[in-house]
Amino acid sequence: MEHYIVKGGHALSGEVEIAGAKNAALAILAAAIMANEPVVVENVPDVSDIRAILQAAESIGAIVEKIDRHTFRINGAPVQDVPVDNEYIRKIRGSYYLIGALLGKFGHAEVALPGGCKIGTRPIDQHIKGFRALGADVYTANSHIIAEAEQLEGGHIYMDVVSVGATINVMMAAALSKGATIIENAAKEPHVVDLANFLNSMGARIRGAGTDVIRIRGVDHLHGTEYSIIPDQIEAGTYMFAAAATMGDITIRNVIPKHLECLTAKLIEIGCEVMESDDAVRVSASKRLRNTNVKTLPYPGFPTDMQPQITVILGLAGGTSIVTESIFENRFKYVDELARMGAQIKVEGNTAIVTGVDSYTGARIQSPDLRAGAALVLAALAAEGMSEIYDIHYIERGYEDFPEKLRSLGADIARVDTDEEQERAKRRFGMRAV
Ligand code: UD1
């Protein structure tokens, strides 16, 4: 079975280039089908979630041309008003963006219910509330969500919770509605802003993205455009934290340092050095890190998608830290795996009490979801001895060339499938079986 083999204990050092933001790309590629002209999207990350959304777009008629590994031309003119359902689309959370895109384009959308990482109940009531405020009927039938309206009209929506997905979805539908829409208590994440910029480059009229009030004046149609996706905040953060976890020194290129400020602040607080330049950050750690407390919050707070990674680091820091997860209720499942590596973490409700240990030891572990999977790889890189990490399909949903990039930083990591590959990797790393 495919898995990673990691021999830990090296300080990672060198430079790494960050890919386009997966979560921005999911929204932008869904929105691309709203235009009846070709749209060229650059800096698209080559990860499995993105392949799934592109397949879904093709399955309803979009013409998707791959110009190079990270650039796609998408023509939404042939898209038909048909149900979106295939084996991939049910697996990814971002598939629900096709509801907003198709509802805007046709006044009708039918999409299989979303999947994604199992990190809590993840309701979509705020998406539905938003579509209803635009005049749509929304209901479910045969595990599909159906949204339809004679005429989508602008509306005034106050989100009960700050939701990235609901903000994005309502923004897409409202872009092609009649009249003005106001979204209050909107999410402010960088990918919300990126989608608004993309839609505006297609002729939409969206103001205020990045603040908690977004105003949209509906337009009749969207035109073609060329657009480059922002760098991935979470991929960048993961490499920043890889430097901290392994006492390394990594320069992370093609980033927007502003998007990383909450991570930078925590790293400095626990004793790392962080240097920023226009489009790069360099993180180094030379002495044992200190404890701190972390609470996940909507942007610009500490992202829930970095919570497992910081817990891995705090598990090795001096003293006791408290990590509070306030976004998703079920996001500490990886703690049991980390405990097998020697971590001392007690979870009580949405809080983890982390008592730093001197080191982790290699173990055979499973990724419970995308970000926790990446965090466990960081733990394995910091650990003494060898680890085997299974269920890496989660990690591959969101990290382009993860083992390759880590290897370029000096990590001993191999993606193996067969027994021979496994033995070869172990021999290369000079290790016996776990
Ligand atoms: C997106 C990201 C995910 C990230 C999360 C929070 C994508 C594809 N995924 O997920 O990586 O972890 O933002 O930054 O971009 N909620 C409701 N009702 C709703 C919608 C959400 O109660 O209708 C709640 C959720 O249960 C959660 C909170 O709102 O507690 C935030 O969720 P949301 O921002 O919507 O996350 P996603 O868009 O699913």
Coordinates of C-alpha atoms and ligand atoms in Angstrom, one line a residue:
M1 CA 0.0 0.0 0.0
E2 CA 1.3 3.5 -0.8
H3 CA 2.9 5.2 2.1
Y4 CA 5.8 7.5 3.1
I5 CA 8.9 6.2 4.7
V6 CA 10.7 8.9 6.7
K7 CA 14.0 8.7 8.6
G8 CA 13.9 11.6 10.9
G9 CA 16.4 13.6 12.9
H10 CA 17.8 15.9 10.3
A11 CA 17.6 19.7 10.4
L12 CA 16.0 20.7 7.1
S13 CA 17.6 23.5 5.2
G14 CA 17.5 25.2 1.9
E15 CA 14.8 26.8 -0.3
V16 CA 11.4 25.7 -1.3
E17 CA 8.9 27.2 -3.8
I18 CA 5.3 27.4 -2.8
A19 CA 2.5 26.3 -5.2
G20 CA -0.8 28.2 -5.9
A21 CA -3.4 28.1 -3.1
K22 CA -5.5 25.0 -3.3
N23 CA -8.5 26.5 -1.6
A24 CA -8.4 29.6 -3.8
A25 CA -8.0 27.4 -6.9
L26 CA -11.1 25.2 -6.0
A27 CA -13.2 28.3 -5.9
I28 CA -11.7 30.0 -8.9
L29 CA -11.9 26.9 -11.2
A30 CA -15.5 26.5 -10.2
A31 CA -16.2 30.2 -10.9
A32 CA -14.4 29.9 -14.3
I33 CA -17.3 27.9 -15.8
M34 CA -19.6 30.9 -15.2
A35 CA -18.2 32.8 -18.2
N36 CA -19.1 31.9 -21.7
E37 CA -15.6 32.7 -22.9
P38 CA -12.3 31.0 -22.3
V39 CA -10.6 31.8 -19.0
V40 CA -6.9 31.2 -18.4
V41 CA -5.9 30.3 -14.9
E42 CA -2.2 30.2 -13.9
N43 CA -0.5 29.0 -10.7
V44 CA -3.0 26.1 -10.3
P45 CA -1.5 23.6 -7.9
D46 CA -1.1 20.0 -9.2
V47 CA -2.9 18.2 -6.4
S48 CA -5.7 15.6 -6.4
D49 CA -8.5 18.0 -5.2
I50 CA -7.9 20.2 -8.1
R51 CA -7.9 17.3 -10.6
A52 CA -11.3 16.4 -9.1
I53 CA -12.8 19.8 -9.6
L54 CA -11.5 20.0 -13.2
Q55 CA -13.0 16.6 -13.9
A56 CA -16.3 17.7 -12.5
A57 CA -16.2 20.8 -14.7
E58 CA -15.5 18.6 -17.7
S59 CA -18.3 16.2 -16.8
I60 CA -20.9 19.0 -17.3
G61 CA -19.4 20.1 -20.6
A62 CA -16.6 22.6 -19.8
I63 CA -13.7 22.4 -22.1
V64 CA -10.6 22.2 -20.0
E65 CA -7.2 22.5 -21.7
K66 CA -3.9 22.0 -19.9
I67 CA -1.5 24.6 -21.1
D68 CA 1.3 23.5 -18.8
R69 CA 1.4 21.7 -15.4
H70 CA 0.0 24.8 -13.6
T71 CA -1.9 26.6 -16.3
F72 CA -5.4 25.7 -17.6
R73 CA -7.7 27.2 -20.2
I74 CA -11.3 26.6 -19.3
N75 CA -14.2 27.4 -21.6
G76 CA -17.5 27.4 -19.8
A77 CA -19.6 28.1 -22.9
P78 CA -20.6 24.5 -23.5
V79 CA -21.5 23.8 -19.8
Q80 CA -24.9 22.3 -19.5
D81 CA -27.5 22.7 -16.7
V82 CA -27.1 19.0 -15.6
P83 CA -26.5 17.3 -12.3
V84 CA -22.9 17.2 -11.1
D85 CA -22.1 13.9 -9.7
N86 CA -19.1 11.6 -10.0
E87 CA -17.0 9.5 -7.7
Y88 CA -14.5 12.3 -7.2
I89 CA -16.9 15.1 -6.6
R90 CA -18.3 13.5 -3.5
K91 CA -14.9 13.2 -2.0
I92 CA -13.9 16.9 -2.1
R93 CA -15.4 19.7 0.0
G94 CA -14.8 22.3 -2.6
S95 CA -17.3 20.7 -5.0
Y96 CA -20.0 22.7 -3.3
Y97 CA -18.7 25.8 -5.1
L98 CA -20.3 24.4 -8.2
I99 CA -23.7 25.1 -6.6
G100 CA -23.0 28.9 -6.4
A101 CA -21.4 28.9 -9.9
L102 CA -24.2 27.0 -11.6
L103 CA -27.0 28.8 -9.7
G104 CA -25.5 32.1 -10.8
K105 CA -25.1 30.9 -14.4
F106 CA -28.4 29.1 -14.9
G107 CA -30.6 29.9 -12.0
H108 CA -30.4 26.2 -11.3
A109 CA -27.9 23.9 -9.8
E110 CA -27.9 20.2 -8.7
V111 CA -24.7 18.9 -7.1
A112 CA -23.9 15.7 -5.1
L113 CA -23.4 16.5 -1.5
P114 CA -19.9 17.5 -0.6
G115 CA -17.2 15.3 1.0
G116 CA -13.8 16.5 2.2
C117 CA -11.8 15.9 5.3
K118 CA -13.7 14.4 8.2
I119 CA -13.0 17.1 10.7
G120 CA -16.4 17.6 12.2
T121 CA -20.0 17.9 11.1
R122 CA -19.3 20.7 8.7
P123 CA -22.9 21.9 8.0
I124 CA -23.8 24.0 5.0
D125 CA -26.7 25.8 6.5
Q126 CA -25.1 29.2 5.9
H127 CA -24.6 28.5 2.2
I128 CA -28.3 27.6 2.0
K129 CA -29.4 30.6 3.9
G130 CA -27.4 32.8 1.5
F131 CA -28.9 31.2 -1.6
R132 CA -32.4 31.6 -0.1
A133 CA -31.7 35.3 0.5
L134 CA -31.0 35.6 -3.2
G135 CA -34.5 34.2 -3.9
A136 CA -33.5 30.5 -4.5
D137 CA -35.4 27.4 -3.4
V138 CA -32.9 25.0 -1.9
Y139 CA -33.6 21.4 -1.0
T140 CA -32.0 18.0 -1.0
A141 CA -33.1 15.0 -3.0
N142 CA -31.2 11.7 -3.5
S143 CA -28.1 13.0 -1.7
H144 CA -28.0 15.9 -4.1
I145 CA -28.4 19.6 -3.3
I146 CA -30.8 21.4 -5.6
A147 CA -31.0 25.2 -5.7
E148 CA -33.2 27.0 -8.2
A149 CA -34.7 30.4 -8.8
E150 CA -36.9 32.0 -11.5
Q151 CA -34.7 35.1 -11.1
L152 CA -31.9 35.4 -8.7
E153 CA -32.2 38.8 -6.9
G154 CA -29.7 40.6 -4.7
G155 CA -30.3 40.2 -1.0
H156 CA -28.9 41.1 2.4
I157 CA -27.3 38.3 4.3
Y158 CA -25.9 38.3 7.8
M159 CA -23.8 35.1 8.2
D160 CA -24.4 33.5 11.7
V161 CA -20.9 32.0 11.6
V162 CA -17.9 33.2 9.7
S163 CA -17.8 30.7 6.9
V164 CA -15.2 30.7 4.0
G165 CA -17.3 28.3 1.9
A166 CA -20.6 30.1 2.4
T167 CA -19.1 33.6 1.7
I168 CA -17.5 32.3 -1.5
N169 CA -20.6 30.4 -2.7
V170 CA -23.0 33.3 -2.1
M171 CA -20.5 35.7 -3.7
M172 CA -20.5 33.6 -6.9
A173 CA -24.2 33.3 -7.2
A174 CA -24.8 37.0 -6.4
A175 CA -22.2 38.1 -9.0
L176 CA -24.8 37.1 -11.7
S177 CA -28.0 38.0 -9.9
K178 CA -30.2 41.1 -10.4
G179 CA -29.5 44.0 -8.1
A180 CA -27.3 44.5 -5.1
T181 CA -26.2 41.9 -2.4
I182 CA -24.6 42.6 0.9
I183 CA -22.9 39.8 2.8
E184 CA -22.3 40.8 6.5
N185 CA -20.0 38.9 8.8
A186 CA -18.2 37.6 5.7
A187 CA -15.0 35.5 5.9
K188 CA -11.8 37.5 5.2
E189 CA -9.5 34.7 4.2
P190 CA -7.0 35.4 1.4
H191 CA -8.8 33.0 -0.9
V192 CA -12.1 34.9 -0.5
V193 CA -10.2 38.0 -1.7
D194 CA -8.6 36.0 -4.5
L195 CA -11.9 34.8 -5.8
A196 CA -13.4 38.3 -5.6
N197 CA -10.4 39.6 -7.7
F198 CA -10.9 36.8 -10.2
L199 CA -14.6 37.4 -10.6
N200 CA -14.0 41.2 -10.9
S201 CA -11.4 40.4 -13.6
M202 CA -14.3 38.7 -15.5
G203 CA -16.5 41.8 -15.1
A204 CA -18.2 41.2 -11.8
R205 CA -18.7 44.1 -9.4
I206 CA -17.6 43.0 -5.9
R207 CA -16.3 45.4 -3.3
G208 CA -15.1 44.9 0.2
A209 CA -13.7 41.4 0.0
G210 CA -11.1 41.0 2.8
T211 CA -13.4 43.0 5.2
D212 CA -16.4 41.6 6.9
V213 CA -18.9 43.4 4.6
I214 CA -18.9 42.4 1.0
R215 CA -21.1 44.3 -1.5
I216 CA -21.9 42.8 -4.9
R217 CA -23.7 44.5 -7.7
G218 CA -25.0 41.8 -10.0
V219 CA -24.0 41.8 -13.7
D220 CA -25.6 40.1 -16.7
H221 CA -22.7 38.1 -17.8
L222 CA -19.0 37.4 -17.1
H223 CA -16.3 37.5 -19.7
G224 CA -13.0 35.7 -20.3
T225 CA -9.9 36.7 -18.4
E226 CA -6.3 35.6 -17.5
Y227 CA -5.6 35.2 -13.8
S228 CA -2.9 33.9 -11.6
I229 CA -3.8 32.3 -8.2
I230 CA -2.2 33.5 -5.0
P231 CA 0.4 31.3 -3.2
D232 CA -0.9 28.8 -0.7
Q233 CA -0.8 30.2 2.8
I234 CA -1.1 26.7 4.4
E235 CA 1.5 25.0 2.3
A236 CA 3.9 27.9 3.1
G237 CA 3.0 27.7 6.8
T238 CA 3.7 23.9 6.8
Y239 CA 7.3 24.5 5.5
M240 CA 7.8 27.3 8.0
F241 CA 6.8 24.9 10.7
A242 CA 9.0 22.2 9.2
A243 CA 12.0 24.4 9.9
A244 CA 10.8 24.9 13.5
A245 CA 10.1 21.2 14.0
T246 CA 13.5 20.0 12.8
M247 CA 15.6 22.9 14.2
G248 CA 16.3 23.8 10.5
D249 CA 16.7 26.9 8.4
I250 CA 14.3 27.1 5.4
T251 CA 13.6 29.9 2.9
I252 CA 10.1 29.7 1.6
R253 CA 9.7 31.4 -1.8
N254 CA 6.7 32.7 -3.7
V255 CA 4.7 33.7 -0.7
I256 CA 2.7 36.7 0.4
P257 CA 4.3 37.4 3.9
K258 CA 1.2 39.4 5.0
H259 CA -0.9 36.2 4.7
L260 CA 1.6 34.5 7.1
E261 CA 1.8 37.1 9.8
C262 CA -0.2 35.1 12.4
L263 CA 2.2 32.2 11.9
T264 CA 5.3 34.4 11.9
A265 CA 4.2 35.9 15.2
K266 CA 3.7 32.5 16.8
L267 CA 7.1 31.2 15.6
I268 CA 8.9 34.3 16.9
E269 CA 7.0 33.9 20.2
I270 CA 8.3 30.4 20.7
G271 CA 11.9 31.3 19.8
C272 CA 12.3 30.9 16.1
E273 CA 14.0 33.5 13.9
V274 CA 11.8 34.8 11.0
M275 CA 13.0 37.1 8.2
E276 CA 10.6 38.5 5.7
S277 CA 11.3 39.9 2.2
D278 CA 8.9 40.9 -0.6
D279 CA 7.9 37.4 -1.6
A280 CA 9.8 35.1 0.8
V281 CA 10.2 34.2 4.4
R282 CA 13.1 32.5 6.1
V283 CA 12.5 30.6 9.3
S284 CA 15.3 29.1 11.4
A285 CA 15.4 27.6 14.9
S286 CA 18.6 27.0 16.7
K287 CA 17.6 26.3 20.3
R288 CA 14.8 24.4 22.0
L289 CA 11.5 26.2 21.4
R290 CA 9.3 27.6 24.2
N291 CA 5.7 26.8 25.0
T292 CA 2.8 29.0 24.1
N293 CA -1.0 29.0 23.8
V294 CA -2.8 28.9 20.5
K295 CA -6.5 29.4 19.6
T296 CA -7.7 28.9 16.0
L297 CA -9.8 31.7 14.6
P298 CA -11.1 32.9 11.3
Y299 CA -8.5 35.0 9.3
P300 CA -6.5 37.0 10.3
G301 CA -6.4 34.7 13.4
F302 CA -4.4 31.5 13.6
P303 CA -5.8 29.2 10.9
T304 CA -7.4 25.9 11.9
D305 CA -5.5 24.3 8.9
M306 CA -2.2 25.0 10.8
Q307 CA -3.5 23.7 14.2
P308 CA -2.0 20.1 13.9
Q309 CA 1.3 21.4 12.6
I310 CA 1.8 23.8 15.6
T311 CA 0.7 21.1 18.0
V312 CA 3.5 18.9 16.6
I313 CA 6.0 21.7 17.3
L314 CA 4.7 22.5 20.8
G315 CA 4.9 18.8 21.6
L316 CA 8.7 19.2 21.4
A317 CA 8.9 22.7 23.1
G318 CA 9.8 23.3 26.7
G319 CA 6.8 23.6 29.1
T320 CA 3.1 23.1 28.7
S321 CA 1.1 24.6 25.9
I322 CA -2.6 24.9 25.4
V323 CA -4.1 24.6 21.9
T324 CA -7.8 25.5 21.5
E325 CA -9.6 24.5 18.3
S326 CA -12.6 26.8 17.8
I327 CA -13.5 26.2 14.2
F328 CA -13.9 22.4 13.8
E329 CA -14.9 20.2 16.7
N330 CA -13.2 17.0 15.6
R331 CA -9.7 18.1 14.7
F332 CA -7.6 16.4 17.3
K333 CA -7.9 12.9 15.9
Y334 CA -4.2 12.9 15.0
V335 CA -3.2 13.2 18.7
D336 CA -3.5 9.4 19.2
E337 CA -1.0 8.9 16.3
L338 CA 1.3 11.5 17.7
A339 CA 1.2 9.8 21.1
R340 CA 2.6 6.6 19.4
M341 CA 5.6 8.7 18.6
G342 CA 6.0 9.7 22.3
A343 CA 4.0 13.0 22.4
Q344 CA 2.3 13.9 25.7
I345 CA -1.0 15.5 24.8
K346 CA -4.3 15.4 26.6
V347 CA -7.4 16.4 24.8
E348 CA -10.4 17.7 26.7
G349 CA -13.2 18.8 24.4
N350 CA -11.8 21.4 22.0
T351 CA -8.6 21.9 23.9
A352 CA -5.3 20.0 23.8
I353 CA -2.9 20.3 26.7
V354 CA 0.5 19.7 25.3
T355 CA 3.4 18.8 27.6
G356 CA 6.7 19.2 25.6
V357 CA 8.9 16.1 25.4
D358 CA 12.6 16.0 24.5
S359 CA 12.1 14.1 21.3
Y360 CA 9.7 11.9 19.2
T361 CA 10.5 8.4 18.1
G362 CA 9.6 6.9 14.7
A363 CA 6.4 4.9 14.5
R364 CA 3.9 3.5 12.0
I365 CA 1.1 6.0 11.8
Q366 CA -1.9 6.9 9.8
S367 CA -3.0 10.3 8.4
P368 CA -6.5 11.1 9.6
D369 CA -7.0 14.0 7.3
L370 CA -5.1 16.4 5.0
R371 CA -3.5 18.9 7.4
A372 CA -3.0 16.4 10.2
G373 CA -1.3 14.1 7.7
A374 CA 1.2 16.8 6.9
A375 CA 1.7 17.5 10.6
L376 CA 2.5 13.9 11.2
V377 CA 5.1 14.0 8.5
L378 CA 6.7 17.0 10.3
A379 CA 6.7 14.9 13.5
A380 CA 8.3 12.0 11.6
L381 CA 11.0 14.4 10.2
A382 CA 11.7 15.6 13.7
A383 CA 11.6 12.1 15.3
E384 CA 14.5 9.8 16.0
G385 CA 14.4 6.7 13.8
M386 CA 12.1 5.7 11.0
S387 CA 8.4 6.2 10.5
E388 CA 5.9 4.8 8.1
I389 CA 2.9 7.1 7.3
Y390 CA -0.2 5.6 5.7
D391 CA -3.3 7.1 4.1
I392 CA -1.2 9.6 2.3
H393 CA -4.0 10.2 -0.3
Y394 CA -5.2 12.8 2.2
I395 CA -1.9 14.6 2.1
E396 CA -1.8 14.4 -1.7
R397 CA -5.2 16.2 -1.9
G398 CA -3.4 19.5 -0.9
Y399 CA 0.4 19.3 -1.1
E400 CA 2.1 19.3 -4.4
D401 CA 5.3 17.2 -4.6
F402 CA 5.4 17.0 -0.8
P403 CA 8.2 14.3 -0.6
E404 CA 10.2 15.8 -3.4
K405 CA 10.1 19.3 -1.9
L406 CA 11.1 17.9 1.5
R407 CA 13.9 15.8 0.0
S408 CA 15.3 19.0 -1.7
L409 CA 15.5 20.4 1.9
G410 CA 17.6 17.4 3.0
A411 CA 14.8 15.1 4.3
D412 CA 15.1 11.3 4.1
I413 CA 11.5 10.7 2.8
A414 CA 10.3 8.3 0.1
R415 CA 6.9 7.6 -1.3
V416 CA 6.8 3.8 -1.7
D417 CA 4.1 1.4 -2.9
T418 CA 5.6 -2.1 -3.4
D419 CA 7.6 -4.2 -0.9
E420 CA 10.7 -3.8 -3.1
E421 CA 10.4 0.0 -3.1
Q422 CA 10.0 -0.1 0.7
E423 CA 13.1 -2.2 1.1
R424 CA 15.1 0.0 -1.3
A425 CA 14.1 3.1 0.6
K426 CA 15.0 1.6 3.9
R427 CA 18.4 0.4 2.6
R428 CA 19.0 3.9 1.2
F429 CA 18.2 5.4 4.6
G430 CA 20.4 2.7 6.3
M431 CA 17.4 1.5 8.4
R432 CA 15.9 -1.8 9.5
A433 CA 12.2 -2.3 9.6
V434 CA 10.2 -0.4 12.2
Ligands
UD1_1 C1 -12.6 26.1 4.4 C2 -11.3 25.5 3.9 C3 -10.7 24.6 5.0 C4 -10.6 25.5 6.3 C5 -11.8 26.2 6.6 C6 -11.6 27.2 7.8 C7 -11.8 25.1 1.5 C8 -12.2 24.2 0.5 N1 -11.7 24.6 2.8 O1 -13.5 25.1 4.7 O2 -9.5 24.1 4.6 O3 -10.2 24.6 7.3 O4 -12.3 27.0 5.5 O5 -10.7 28.1 7.5 O6 -11.6 26.3 1.3 N2 -20.2 26.4 9.3 C9 -21.6 26.4 9.6 N3 -22.5 26.4 8.6 C10 -22.1 26.6 7.3 C11 -20.8 26.6 6.9 C12 -19.8 26.5 8.0 O7 -21.9 26.3 10.7 O8 -23.0 26.7 6.4 C13 -19.2 26.3 10.3 C14 -18.3 25.1 10.2 O9 -18.9 24.0 10.8 C15 -17.1 25.6 10.9 C16 -17.0 27.1 10.6 O10 -18.4 27.4 10.2 O11 -17.2 25.4 12.3 C17 -16.1 27.5 9.5 O12 -16.3 26.7 8.3 P1 -16.0 27.2 6.9 O13 -15.2 28.5 7.0 O14 -17.3 27.2 6.1 O15 -15.1 26.1 6.3 P2 -15.0 25.5 4.9 O16 -15.4 26.5 3.9 O17 -15.8 24.2 4.9

